[in-house]
Amino acid sequence: MISPTLPAELKAALDGKLQGFSRTDAAQRSQKISTAYRAGGTSGTIKSAADALAYALARMPATYAAVAASLNALTEIAPDLAPETLLDVGAGPGTASWAAAEAFPSLRDFTLLDANATLSRLALELARDSTRLADFRYLPGDAGGNLAEVSQADLVIASYVINELDEADQRKLAEAMWAKARHALVVIEPGTPAGYARSLALRQQLIAAGAFVAAPCPHEKPCPLIAPDWCHFSQRLPRSQAHRQIKGAEVPFEDERFIYVALTRTPPAKRAARVLAPPDVGKAEIAAKLCTEDGVAPVKVPRRDKAAYAGARRWRWGDAVMSES
């Protein structure tokens, strides 16, 4: 399991970039970019090196935490997965590639794809002194149009990408990414109802194409949740002083809400129920909502069952709960 915090090499590279860079300017730029994204914009808002750095300082920690949590979930269900090649679609500053390098020591070949040349330059600069990522390939072009020219990879990741596309292009991208994934595809989206809907559509489309769901779902059946409920998870990460200044935040931590789906070519060797919300820990019992192979199940673990209660106290939102059998 990898930590949700940025790896030391990446943190050092970002800290180096921060020298002489106005925190006030970075905060203003990141706010402008964030506002544009919320309004349905794309990374086209990021036009200068200063824009790219402000975006990375504000968003890389949270994006990394979400990708790390998603990859941890995949490796827990598919512990034998040992990809050697990675394709990072819509890579931006390379956040997902850094997380994948931490999660999979087996990775030795990294290909990143993104249309934003400013973000790709920053990605190259951040990885320049990395022991794992210094030799990665960064290919120009948009994910939809250029993906056909890229070689297959053992693992394909797309983090916070499909939300920038219309519905028809989302389906095309899903099909193209699955065609490039030799063993596994992981897609991470914002943990909003809209992000959940996009992930659900991709999941349904690729199950029909022969994919198996490794995580978070313990099955390939339709999602059992009923609106207004939606599946999403949360990852808490610490904020550095610079991060707080750029985000205009007082609290020393951030909670990143995200949704992901990890798909594999072969069925998982094991299935696990998934904790769908923070468990309610009471004096007499622990109540939790689990997604199981048979649907959503409210579970109550009484305190008198000491062994089960002790295990349930360790449950966290998003955790896999393995069967005792």
PDB file of C-alpha atoms in Angstrom:
ATOM      1  CA  MET A   1       0.000   0.000   0.000  1.00  0.00           C
ATOM      2  CA  ILE A   2       1.453   3.357  -0.996  1.00  0.00           C
ATOM      3  CA  SER A   3       1.095   6.567   0.987  1.00  0.00           C
ATOM      4  CA  PRO A   4      -1.350   9.273  -0.176  1.00  0.00           C
ATOM      5  CA  THR A   5       1.409  11.883   0.223  1.00  0.00           C
ATOM      6  CA  LEU A   6       3.683  12.940  -2.627  1.00  0.00           C
ATOM      7  CA  PRO A   7       6.887  10.884  -2.966  1.00  0.00           C
ATOM      8  CA  ALA A   8      10.038  12.597  -1.738  1.00  0.00           C
ATOM      9  CA  GLU A   9      11.516  13.117  -5.209  1.00  0.00           C
ATOM     10  CA  LEU A  10       8.364  14.802  -6.507  1.00  0.00           C
ATOM     11  CA  LYS A  11       7.976  16.956  -3.399  1.00  0.00           C
ATOM     12  CA  ALA A  12      11.593  18.074  -3.701  1.00  0.00           C
ATOM     13  CA  ALA A  13      11.119  18.943  -7.377  1.00  0.00           C
ATOM     14  CA  LEU A  14       7.989  20.980  -6.607  1.00  0.00           C
ATOM     15  CA  ASP A  15       9.689  22.725  -3.682  1.00  0.00           C
ATOM     16  CA  GLY A  16      12.560  23.637  -5.982  1.00  0.00           C
ATOM     17  CA  LYS A  17      10.132  25.171  -8.463  1.00  0.00           C
ATOM     18  CA  LEU A  18       8.512  27.144  -5.664  1.00  0.00           C
ATOM     19  CA  GLN A  19      11.689  29.092  -4.935  1.00  0.00           C
ATOM     20  CA  GLY A  20      11.112  32.684  -6.030  1.00  0.00           C
ATOM     21  CA  PHE A  21       7.537  31.953  -7.129  1.00  0.00           C
ATOM     22  CA  SER A  22       4.975  34.311  -5.599  1.00  0.00           C
ATOM     23  CA  ARG A  23       2.472  32.428  -3.436  1.00  0.00           C
ATOM     24  CA  THR A  24      -0.069  35.206  -4.023  1.00  0.00           C
ATOM     25  CA  ASP A  25       0.333  34.926  -7.797  1.00  0.00           C
ATOM     26  CA  ALA A  26       0.102  31.141  -7.589  1.00  0.00           C
ATOM     27  CA  ALA A  27      -3.092  31.392  -5.525  1.00  0.00           C
ATOM     28  CA  GLN A  28      -4.697  33.762  -8.034  1.00  0.00           C
ATOM     29  CA  ARG A  29      -3.734  31.592 -10.997  1.00  0.00           C
ATOM     30  CA  SER A  30      -4.908  28.342  -9.374  1.00  0.00           C
ATOM     31  CA  GLN A  31      -8.224  29.946  -8.409  1.00  0.00           C
ATOM     32  CA  LYS A  32      -8.786  31.126 -11.990  1.00  0.00           C
ATOM     33  CA  ILE A  33      -8.000  27.639 -13.345  1.00  0.00           C
ATOM     34  CA  SER A  34     -10.223  25.969 -10.745  1.00  0.00           C
ATOM     35  CA  THR A  35     -13.127  28.289 -11.584  1.00  0.00           C
ATOM     36  CA  ALA A  36     -12.743  27.477 -15.281  1.00  0.00           C
ATOM     37  CA  TYR A  37     -12.744  23.722 -14.580  1.00  0.00           C
ATOM     38  CA  ARG A  38     -15.877  23.979 -12.442  1.00  0.00           C
ATOM     39  CA  ALA A  39     -17.585  25.806 -15.293  1.00  0.00           C
ATOM     40  CA  GLY A  40     -16.876  22.871 -17.617  1.00  0.00           C
ATOM     41  CA  GLY A  41     -13.576  24.137 -19.023  1.00  0.00           C
ATOM     42  CA  THR A  42     -10.486  22.118 -19.901  1.00  0.00           C
ATOM     43  CA  SER A  43      -6.741  22.309 -19.307  1.00  0.00           C
ATOM     44  CA  GLY A  44      -6.641  24.822 -22.170  1.00  0.00           C
ATOM     45  CA  THR A  45      -6.916  27.440 -19.417  1.00  0.00           C
ATOM     46  CA  ILE A  46      -3.333  26.527 -18.438  1.00  0.00           C
ATOM     47  CA  LYS A  47      -1.282  28.522 -20.944  1.00  0.00           C
ATOM     48  CA  SER A  48       1.974  29.565 -19.277  1.00  0.00           C
ATOM     49  CA  ALA A  49       4.702  27.952 -17.185  1.00  0.00           C
ATOM     50  CA  ALA A  50       3.430  29.945 -14.195  1.00  0.00           C
ATOM     51  CA  ASP A  51      -0.112  28.645 -14.792  1.00  0.00           C
ATOM     52  CA  ALA A  52       1.147  25.058 -14.973  1.00  0.00           C
ATOM     53  CA  LEU A  53       3.153  25.381 -11.770  1.00  0.00           C
ATOM     54  CA  ALA A  54       0.263  27.026  -9.890  1.00  0.00           C
ATOM     55  CA  TYR A  55      -2.036  24.219 -11.038  1.00  0.00           C
ATOM     56  CA  ALA A  56       0.469  21.536 -10.002  1.00  0.00           C
ATOM     57  CA  LEU A  57       1.066  23.075  -6.578  1.00  0.00           C
ATOM     58  CA  ALA A  58      -2.676  23.305  -5.932  1.00  0.00           C
ATOM     59  CA  ARG A  59      -3.895  20.038  -7.445  1.00  0.00           C
ATOM     60  CA  MET A  60      -1.065  17.499  -7.592  1.00  0.00           C
ATOM     61  CA  PRO A  61      -1.257  16.494  -3.903  1.00  0.00           C
ATOM     62  CA  ALA A  62      -4.997  15.723  -4.014  1.00  0.00           C
ATOM     63  CA  THR A  63      -4.880  14.064  -7.427  1.00  0.00           C
ATOM     64  CA  TYR A  64      -1.933  11.941  -6.326  1.00  0.00           C
ATOM     65  CA  ALA A  65      -3.797  10.880  -3.173  1.00  0.00           C
ATOM     66  CA  ALA A  66      -6.854   9.794  -5.176  1.00  0.00           C
ATOM     67  CA  VAL A  67      -4.781   7.860  -7.724  1.00  0.00           C
ATOM     68  CA  ALA A  68      -2.750   6.229  -4.941  1.00  0.00           C
ATOM     69  CA  ALA A  69      -5.925   5.087  -3.169  1.00  0.00           C
ATOM     70  CA  SER A  70      -7.323   3.701  -6.429  1.00  0.00           C
ATOM     71  CA  LEU A  71      -4.129   1.786  -7.234  1.00  0.00           C
ATOM     72  CA  ASN A  72      -3.977   0.447  -3.668  1.00  0.00           C
ATOM     73  CA  ALA A  73      -7.495  -0.917  -4.136  1.00  0.00           C
ATOM     74  CA  LEU A  74      -6.467  -2.597  -7.392  1.00  0.00           C
ATOM     75  CA  THR A  75      -3.325  -4.203  -5.941  1.00  0.00           C
ATOM     76  CA  GLU A  76      -5.287  -5.474  -2.937  1.00  0.00           C
ATOM     77  CA  ILE A  77      -7.687  -7.395  -5.198  1.00  0.00           C
ATOM     78  CA  ALA A  78      -5.096  -8.300  -7.872  1.00  0.00           C
ATOM     79  CA  PRO A  79      -1.871  -8.789  -5.847  1.00  0.00           C
ATOM     80  CA  ASP A  80      -0.171 -10.687  -8.682  1.00  0.00           C
ATOM     81  CA  LEU A  81      -0.517  -7.791 -11.131  1.00  0.00           C
ATOM     82  CA  ALA A  82       3.020  -6.705 -12.054  1.00  0.00           C
ATOM     83  CA  PRO A  83       2.834  -4.367 -15.050  1.00  0.00           C
ATOM     84  CA  GLU A  84       6.044  -3.452 -16.832  1.00  0.00           C
ATOM     85  CA  THR A  85       4.601  -0.775 -19.135  1.00  0.00           C
ATOM     86  CA  LEU A  86       2.318   2.173 -18.318  1.00  0.00           C
ATOM     87  CA  LEU A  87       0.224   4.465 -20.505  1.00  0.00           C
ATOM     88  CA  ASP A  88      -0.908   7.615 -18.674  1.00  0.00           C
ATOM     89  CA  VAL A  89      -3.749   9.173 -20.712  1.00  0.00           C
ATOM     90  CA  GLY A  90      -4.326  12.895 -20.232  1.00  0.00           C
ATOM     91  CA  ALA A  91      -1.251  12.891 -18.027  1.00  0.00           C
ATOM     92  CA  GLY A  92      -1.026  16.607 -17.244  1.00  0.00           C
ATOM     93  CA  PRO A  93       1.986  17.172 -14.963  1.00  0.00           C
ATOM     94  CA  GLY A  94       2.479  13.393 -14.648  1.00  0.00           C
ATOM     95  CA  THR A  95       0.753  12.853 -11.301  1.00  0.00           C
ATOM     96  CA  ALA A  96      -0.680   9.393 -12.068  1.00  0.00           C
ATOM     97  CA  SER A  97       2.659   8.159 -13.416  1.00  0.00           C
ATOM     98  CA  TRP A  98       4.360   9.074 -10.145  1.00  0.00           C
ATOM     99  CA  ALA A  99       1.695   7.181  -8.203  1.00  0.00           C
ATOM    100  CA  ALA A 100       1.947   4.156 -10.495  1.00  0.00           C
ATOM    101  CA  ALA A 101       5.743   4.082 -10.096  1.00  0.00           C
ATOM    102  CA  GLU A 102       5.258   3.917  -6.322  1.00  0.00           C
ATOM    103  CA  ALA A 103       2.518   1.277  -6.508  1.00  0.00           C
ATOM    104  CA  PHE A 104       4.272  -1.017  -8.999  1.00  0.00           C
ATOM    105  CA  PRO A 105       8.047  -1.532  -8.631  1.00  0.00           C
ATOM    106  CA  SER A 106       7.740  -3.722 -11.760  1.00  0.00           C
ATOM    107  CA  LEU A 107       7.077  -0.696 -14.002  1.00  0.00           C
ATOM    108  CA  ARG A 108      10.030   0.218 -16.176  1.00  0.00           C
ATOM    109  CA  ASP A 109       8.486   1.890 -19.232  1.00  0.00           C
ATOM    110  CA  PHE A 110       6.297   5.013 -18.921  1.00  0.00           C
ATOM    111  CA  THR A 111       4.401   6.716 -21.761  1.00  0.00           C
ATOM    112  CA  LEU A 112       2.482   9.909 -21.023  1.00  0.00           C
ATOM    113  CA  LEU A 113      -0.050  11.494 -23.386  1.00  0.00           C
ATOM    114  CA  ASP A 114      -1.510  15.002 -23.157  1.00  0.00           C
ATOM    115  CA  ALA A 115      -2.450  17.820 -25.520  1.00  0.00           C
ATOM    116  CA  ASN A 116      -1.250  20.602 -23.203  1.00  0.00           C
ATOM    117  CA  ALA A 117       2.376  21.343 -24.074  1.00  0.00           C
ATOM    118  CA  THR A 118       2.802  23.604 -21.032  1.00  0.00           C
ATOM    119  CA  LEU A 119       1.861  20.800 -18.636  1.00  0.00           C
ATOM    120  CA  SER A 120       4.049  18.315 -20.504  1.00  0.00           C
ATOM    121  CA  ARG A 121       7.075  20.610 -20.129  1.00  0.00           C
ATOM    122  CA  LEU A 122       6.444  20.846 -16.409  1.00  0.00           C
ATOM    123  CA  ALA A 123       6.098  17.057 -16.177  1.00  0.00           C
ATOM    124  CA  LEU A 124       9.472  16.612 -17.867  1.00  0.00           C
ATOM    125  CA  GLU A 125      11.108  19.143 -15.522  1.00  0.00           C
ATOM    126  CA  LEU A 126       9.643  17.532 -12.388  1.00  0.00           C
ATOM    127  CA  ALA A 127      10.854  14.069 -13.446  1.00  0.00           C
ATOM    128  CA  ARG A 128      14.312  15.150 -14.595  1.00  0.00           C
ATOM    129  CA  ASP A 129      16.099  13.850 -11.487  1.00  0.00           C
ATOM    130  CA  SER A 130      13.765  10.942 -10.747  1.00  0.00           C
ATOM    131  CA  THR A 131      15.314   7.497 -10.438  1.00  0.00           C
ATOM    132  CA  ARG A 132      12.248   5.885 -12.079  1.00  0.00           C
ATOM    133  CA  LEU A 133      10.664   8.492 -14.336  1.00  0.00           C
ATOM    134  CA  ALA A 134      13.561  10.438 -15.835  1.00  0.00           C
ATOM    135  CA  ASP A 135      13.374   8.507 -19.124  1.00  0.00           C
ATOM    136  CA  PHE A 136       9.615   8.552 -19.670  1.00  0.00           C
ATOM    137  CA  ARG A 137       8.136   9.419 -23.075  1.00  0.00           C
ATOM    138  CA  TYR A 138       5.692  12.325 -23.255  1.00  0.00           C
ATOM    139  CA  LEU A 139       3.661  12.279 -26.446  1.00  0.00           C
ATOM    140  CA  PRO A 140       1.823  15.386 -27.638  1.00  0.00           C
ATOM    141  CA  GLY A 141      -1.796  15.388 -28.731  1.00  0.00           C
ATOM    142  CA  ASP A 142      -5.269  14.903 -27.318  1.00  0.00           C
ATOM    143  CA  ALA A 143      -6.274  11.613 -25.750  1.00  0.00           C
ATOM    144  CA  GLY A 144      -8.994  10.894 -28.288  1.00  0.00           C
ATOM    145  CA  GLY A 145      -7.167  11.640 -31.538  1.00  0.00           C
ATOM    146  CA  ASN A 146      -3.683  10.371 -30.751  1.00  0.00           C
ATOM    147  CA  LEU A 147      -4.398   7.272 -28.694  1.00  0.00           C
ATOM    148  CA  ALA A 148      -4.707   5.104 -31.791  1.00  0.00           C
ATOM    149  CA  GLU A 149      -1.021   5.684 -32.598  1.00  0.00           C
ATOM    150  CA  VAL A 150       0.236   4.631 -29.154  1.00  0.00           C
ATOM    151  CA  SER A 151       1.482   1.134 -28.349  1.00  0.00           C
ATOM    152  CA  GLN A 152      -0.391  -1.141 -25.945  1.00  0.00           C
ATOM    153  CA  ALA A 153       0.632  -1.037 -22.276  1.00  0.00           C
ATOM    154  CA  ASP A 154       0.183  -3.502 -19.423  1.00  0.00           C
ATOM    155  CA  LEU A 155      -1.537  -0.787 -17.364  1.00  0.00           C
ATOM    156  CA  VAL A 156      -3.493   2.232 -18.624  1.00  0.00           C
ATOM    157  CA  ILE A 157      -4.495   5.062 -16.275  1.00  0.00           C
ATOM    158  CA  ALA A 158      -6.743   8.063 -16.950  1.00  0.00           C
ATOM    159  CA  SER A 159      -7.160  10.412 -13.991  1.00  0.00           C
ATOM    160  CA  TYR A 160      -9.583  13.340 -14.125  1.00  0.00           C
ATOM    161  CA  VAL A 161      -9.743  13.153 -17.926  1.00  0.00           C
ATOM    162  CA  ILE A 162     -13.116  11.973 -19.214  1.00  0.00           C
ATOM    163  CA  ASN A 163     -14.915  14.854 -17.508  1.00  0.00           C
ATOM    164  CA  GLU A 164     -13.393  17.127 -20.172  1.00  0.00           C
ATOM    165  CA  LEU A 165     -15.185  15.286 -23.014  1.00  0.00           C
ATOM    166  CA  ASP A 166     -18.740  15.127 -24.302  1.00  0.00           C
ATOM    167  CA  GLU A 167     -20.661  11.863 -24.014  1.00  0.00           C
ATOM    168  CA  ALA A 168     -19.838  10.561 -27.506  1.00  0.00           C
ATOM    169  CA  ASP A 169     -16.118  11.261 -27.050  1.00  0.00           C
ATOM    170  CA  GLN A 170     -16.182   9.640 -23.602  1.00  0.00           C
ATOM    171  CA  ARG A 171     -17.402   6.396 -25.181  1.00  0.00           C
ATOM    172  CA  LYS A 172     -14.762   6.574 -27.921  1.00  0.00           C
ATOM    173  CA  LEU A 173     -12.018   7.212 -25.378  1.00  0.00           C
ATOM    174  CA  ALA A 174     -13.187   4.352 -23.155  1.00  0.00           C
ATOM    175  CA  GLU A 175     -13.106   1.950 -26.102  1.00  0.00           C
ATOM    176  CA  ALA A 176      -9.670   3.192 -27.201  1.00  0.00           C
ATOM    177  CA  MET A 177      -8.159   2.973 -23.719  1.00  0.00           C
ATOM    178  CA  TRP A 178      -9.475  -0.550 -23.196  1.00  0.00           C
ATOM    179  CA  ALA A 179      -7.971  -1.587 -26.542  1.00  0.00           C
ATOM    180  CA  LYS A 180      -4.585  -0.297 -25.325  1.00  0.00           C
ATOM    181  CA  ALA A 181      -4.791  -1.973 -21.884  1.00  0.00           C
ATOM    182  CA  ARG A 182      -3.040  -5.335 -22.007  1.00  0.00           C
ATOM    183  CA  HIS A 183      -3.905  -6.237 -18.411  1.00  0.00           C
ATOM    184  CA  ALA A 184      -5.670  -3.410 -16.552  1.00  0.00           C
ATOM    185  CA  LEU A 185      -7.325  -0.003 -16.916  1.00  0.00           C
ATOM    186  CA  VAL A 186      -7.880   2.412 -14.020  1.00  0.00           C
ATOM    187  CA  VAL A 187     -10.063   5.502 -14.459  1.00  0.00           C
ATOM    188  CA  ILE A 188     -10.360   8.125 -11.706  1.00  0.00           C
ATOM    189  CA  GLU A 189     -12.928  10.939 -11.722  1.00  0.00           C
ATOM    190  CA  PRO A 190     -14.117  13.642  -9.305  1.00  0.00           C
ATOM    191  CA  GLY A 191     -16.343  12.195  -6.576  1.00  0.00           C
ATOM    192  CA  THR A 192     -19.456  14.062  -7.660  1.00  0.00           C
ATOM    193  CA  PRO A 193     -22.767  12.669  -8.923  1.00  0.00           C
ATOM    194  CA  ALA A 194     -21.659  13.641 -12.446  1.00  0.00           C
ATOM    195  CA  GLY A 195     -18.279  11.911 -11.999  1.00  0.00           C
ATOM    196  CA  TYR A 196     -20.060   8.814 -10.713  1.00  0.00           C
ATOM    197  CA  ALA A 197     -22.409   8.830 -13.728  1.00  0.00           C
ATOM    198  CA  ARG A 198     -19.462   9.024 -16.132  1.00  0.00           C
ATOM    199  CA  SER A 199     -17.650   6.202 -14.349  1.00  0.00           C
ATOM    200  CA  LEU A 200     -20.804   4.102 -14.324  1.00  0.00           C
ATOM    201  CA  ALA A 201     -21.290   4.560 -18.078  1.00  0.00           C
ATOM    202  CA  LEU A 202     -17.660   3.592 -18.774  1.00  0.00           C
ATOM    203  CA  ARG A 203     -17.959   0.586 -16.451  1.00  0.00           C
ATOM    204  CA  GLN A 204     -21.102  -0.649 -18.198  1.00  0.00           C
ATOM    205  CA  GLN A 205     -19.616  -0.097 -21.652  1.00  0.00           C
ATOM    206  CA  LEU A 206     -16.405  -2.002 -20.924  1.00  0.00           C
ATOM    207  CA  ILE A 207     -18.071  -4.860 -19.044  1.00  0.00           C
ATOM    208  CA  ALA A 208     -20.054  -5.372 -22.250  1.00  0.00           C
ATOM    209  CA  ALA A 209     -16.696  -5.459 -24.061  1.00  0.00           C
ATOM    210  CA  GLY A 210     -15.419  -8.245 -21.777  1.00  0.00           C
ATOM    211  CA  ALA A 211     -13.857  -6.365 -18.859  1.00  0.00           C
ATOM    212  CA  PHE A 212     -13.937  -7.561 -15.247  1.00  0.00           C
ATOM    213  CA  VAL A 213     -14.240  -5.153 -12.308  1.00  0.00           C
ATOM    214  CA  ALA A 214     -11.432  -5.526  -9.784  1.00  0.00           C
ATOM    215  CA  ALA A 215     -12.431  -2.523  -7.661  1.00  0.00           C
ATOM    216  CA  PRO A 216     -14.309  -0.882  -6.122  1.00  0.00           C
ATOM    217  CA  CYS A 217     -17.236  -3.159  -7.060  1.00  0.00           C
ATOM    218  CA  PRO A 218     -17.246  -6.841  -6.015  1.00  0.00           C
ATOM    219  CA  HIS A 219     -19.205  -7.788  -9.143  1.00  0.00           C
ATOM    220  CA  GLU A 220     -20.009  -6.912 -12.760  1.00  0.00           C
ATOM    221  CA  LYS A 221     -23.720  -6.475 -12.038  1.00  0.00           C
ATOM    222  CA  PRO A 222     -25.476  -3.099 -12.370  1.00  0.00           C
ATOM    223  CA  CYS A 223     -24.670  -0.696  -9.532  1.00  0.00           C
ATOM    224  CA  PRO A 224     -27.218  -1.307  -6.736  1.00  0.00           C
ATOM    225  CA  LEU A 225     -27.188   2.291  -5.451  1.00  0.00           C
ATOM    226  CA  ILE A 226     -30.323   4.337  -6.007  1.00  0.00           C
ATOM    227  CA  ALA A 227     -30.316   8.109  -6.591  1.00  0.00           C
ATOM    228  CA  PRO A 228     -29.780  10.459  -4.880  1.00  0.00           C
ATOM    229  CA  ASP A 229     -27.114   8.135  -3.415  1.00  0.00           C
ATOM    230  CA  TRP A 230     -23.947   7.764  -5.439  1.00  0.00           C
ATOM    231  CA  CYS A 231     -20.699   5.854  -5.079  1.00  0.00           C
ATOM    232  CA  HIS A 232     -17.625   7.882  -4.175  1.00  0.00           C
ATOM    233  CA  PHE A 233     -14.747   7.837  -1.726  1.00  0.00           C
ATOM    234  CA  SER A 234     -12.592  10.267   0.219  1.00  0.00           C
ATOM    235  CA  GLN A 235      -8.856  10.440   0.810  1.00  0.00           C
ATOM    236  CA  ARG A 236      -7.430  12.722   3.495  1.00  0.00           C
ATOM    237  CA  LEU A 237      -4.003  14.236   2.869  1.00  0.00           C
ATOM    238  CA  PRO A 238      -1.882  16.719   4.818  1.00  0.00           C
ATOM    239  CA  ARG A 239      -1.360  20.247   3.467  1.00  0.00           C
ATOM    240  CA  SER A 240       2.028  21.890   3.557  1.00  0.00           C
ATOM    241  CA  GLN A 241       2.260  25.577   4.464  1.00  0.00           C
ATOM    242  CA  ALA A 242       2.747  26.467   0.795  1.00  0.00           C
ATOM    243  CA  HIS A 243      -0.230  24.330  -0.175  1.00  0.00           C
ATOM    244  CA  ARG A 244      -2.423  26.085   2.403  1.00  0.00           C
ATOM    245  CA  GLN A 245      -1.321  29.495   1.152  1.00  0.00           C
ATOM    246  CA  ILE A 246      -2.004  28.653  -2.490  1.00  0.00           C
ATOM    247  CA  LYS A 247      -5.389  27.110  -1.670  1.00  0.00           C
ATOM    248  CA  GLY A 248      -6.300  29.949   0.687  1.00  0.00           C
ATOM    249  CA  ALA A 249      -7.039  27.331   3.353  1.00  0.00           C
ATOM    250  CA  GLU A 250      -6.629  27.364   7.127  1.00  0.00           C
ATOM    251  CA  VAL A 251      -6.962  23.666   7.978  1.00  0.00           C
ATOM    252  CA  PRO A 252      -3.785  21.540   7.727  1.00  0.00           C
ATOM    253  CA  PHE A 253      -5.436  18.777   5.699  1.00  0.00           C
ATOM    254  CA  GLU A 254      -7.577  18.273   2.605  1.00  0.00           C
ATOM    255  CA  ASP A 255     -10.243  15.660   1.839  1.00  0.00           C
ATOM    256  CA  GLU A 256     -10.272  14.691  -1.831  1.00  0.00           C
ATOM    257  CA  ARG A 257     -13.550  13.151  -2.970  1.00  0.00           C
ATOM    258  CA  PHE A 258     -13.156  10.826  -5.953  1.00  0.00           C
ATOM    259  CA  ILE A 259     -14.639   7.844  -7.755  1.00  0.00           C
ATOM    260  CA  TYR A 260     -12.663   5.211  -9.643  1.00  0.00           C
ATOM    261  CA  VAL A 261     -13.086   1.978 -11.525  1.00  0.00           C
ATOM    262  CA  ALA A 262     -10.309  -0.597 -11.978  1.00  0.00           C
ATOM    263  CA  LEU A 263     -10.918  -3.052 -14.805  1.00  0.00           C
ATOM    264  CA  THR A 264      -8.929  -6.174 -15.693  1.00  0.00           C
ATOM    265  CA  ARG A 265      -8.728  -8.608 -18.597  1.00  0.00           C
ATOM    266  CA  THR A 266      -8.994 -11.647 -16.330  1.00  0.00           C
ATOM    267  CA  PRO A 267     -11.463 -12.140 -13.464  1.00  0.00           C
ATOM    268  CA  PRO A 268     -10.100 -11.244 -10.010  1.00  0.00           C
ATOM    269  CA  ALA A 269      -8.892 -14.226  -7.996  1.00  0.00           C
ATOM    270  CA  LYS A 270     -10.850 -12.908  -5.016  1.00  0.00           C
ATOM    271  CA  ARG A 271     -13.733 -10.530  -4.388  1.00  0.00           C
ATOM    272  CA  ALA A 272     -14.206  -8.133  -1.500  1.00  0.00           C
ATOM    273  CA  ALA A 273     -17.133  -6.159  -0.179  1.00  0.00           C
ATOM    274  CA  ARG A 274     -16.537  -2.398  -0.171  1.00  0.00           C
ATOM    275  CA  VAL A 275     -17.260   0.055   2.652  1.00  0.00           C
ATOM    276  CA  LEU A 276     -19.463   2.695   0.985  1.00  0.00           C
ATOM    277  CA  ALA A 277     -19.558   5.317   3.744  1.00  0.00           C
ATOM    278  CA  PRO A 278     -17.846   6.157   7.034  1.00  0.00           C
ATOM    279  CA  PRO A 279     -18.909   3.463   9.546  1.00  0.00           C
ATOM    280  CA  ASP A 280     -20.927   4.576  12.547  1.00  0.00           C
ATOM    281  CA  VAL A 281     -19.024   3.444  15.653  1.00  0.00           C
ATOM    282  CA  GLY A 282     -21.344   3.240  18.660  1.00  0.00           C
ATOM    283  CA  LYS A 283     -20.961   1.898  22.172  1.00  0.00           C
ATOM    284  CA  ALA A 284     -23.059  -1.200  21.468  1.00  0.00           C
ATOM    285  CA  GLU A 285     -22.261  -1.855  17.808  1.00  0.00           C
ATOM    286  CA  ILE A 286     -20.632  -0.694  14.596  1.00  0.00           C
ATOM    287  CA  ALA A 287     -22.984  -0.010  11.687  1.00  0.00           C
ATOM    288  CA  ALA A 288     -21.632   0.074   8.151  1.00  0.00           C
ATOM    289  CA  LYS A 289     -22.932   0.093   4.588  1.00  0.00           C
ATOM    290  CA  LEU A 290     -21.191  -2.475   2.375  1.00  0.00           C
ATOM    291  CA  CYS A 291     -21.399  -3.157  -1.333  1.00  0.00           C
ATOM    292  CA  THR A 292     -21.389  -6.957  -1.675  1.00  0.00           C
ATOM    293  CA  GLU A 293     -21.755  -9.457  -4.507  1.00  0.00           C
ATOM    294  CA  ASP A 294     -25.464  -9.550  -3.668  1.00  0.00           C
ATOM    295  CA  GLY A 295     -26.018  -5.798  -3.493  1.00  0.00           C
ATOM    296  CA  VAL A 296     -25.850  -3.103  -0.817  1.00  0.00           C
ATOM    297  CA  ALA A 297     -25.958  -4.569   2.674  1.00  0.00           C
ATOM    298  CA  PRO A 298     -26.299  -2.673   5.946  1.00  0.00           C
ATOM    299  CA  VAL A 299     -24.101  -4.506   8.443  1.00  0.00           C
ATOM    300  CA  LYS A 300     -24.170  -4.272  12.248  1.00  0.00           C
ATOM    301  CA  VAL A 301     -21.337  -5.747  14.287  1.00  0.00           C
ATOM    302  CA  PRO A 302     -22.182  -6.023  18.009  1.00  0.00           C
ATOM    303  CA  ARG A 303     -19.585  -5.193  20.618  1.00  0.00           C
ATOM    304  CA  ARG A 304     -20.148  -8.557  22.332  1.00  0.00           C
ATOM    305  CA  ASP A 305     -18.604 -10.256  19.274  1.00  0.00           C
ATOM    306  CA  LYS A 306     -15.174  -9.062  20.323  1.00  0.00           C
ATOM    307  CA  ALA A 307     -13.142 -10.408  17.389  1.00  0.00           C
ATOM    308  CA  ALA A 308     -15.546  -9.144  14.725  1.00  0.00           C
ATOM    309  CA  TYR A 309     -15.972  -5.809  16.512  1.00  0.00           C
ATOM    310  CA  ALA A 310     -12.203  -5.304  16.686  1.00  0.00           C
ATOM    311  CA  GLY A 311     -11.965  -5.989  12.961  1.00  0.00           C
ATOM    312  CA  ALA A 312     -14.855  -3.668  12.119  1.00  0.00           C
ATOM    313  CA  ARG A 313     -13.284  -0.841  14.145  1.00  0.00           C
ATOM    314  CA  ARG A 314     -10.503  -0.818  11.546  1.00  0.00           C
ATOM    315  CA  TRP A 315     -12.907  -0.341   8.637  1.00  0.00           C
ATOM    316  CA  ARG A 316     -12.587   2.954   6.816  1.00  0.00           C
ATOM    317  CA  TRP A 317     -14.634   4.445   4.011  1.00  0.00           C
ATOM    318  CA  GLY A 318     -13.500   2.775   0.782  1.00  0.00           C
ATOM    319  CA  ASP A 319     -11.878  -0.251   2.427  1.00  0.00           C
ATOM    320  CA  ALA A 320     -12.171  -3.749   1.005  1.00  0.00           C
ATOM    321  CA  VAL A 321     -13.704  -6.251   3.429  1.00  0.00           C
ATOM    322  CA  MET A 322     -12.607  -9.779   2.621  1.00  0.00           C
ATOM    323  CA  SER A 323     -14.853 -12.759   3.272  1.00  0.00           C
ATOM    324  CA  GLU A 324     -13.905 -14.913   6.229  1.00  0.00           C
ATOM    325  CA  SER A 325     -14.547 -18.088   4.188  1.00  0.00           C
TER     326      SER A 325
END
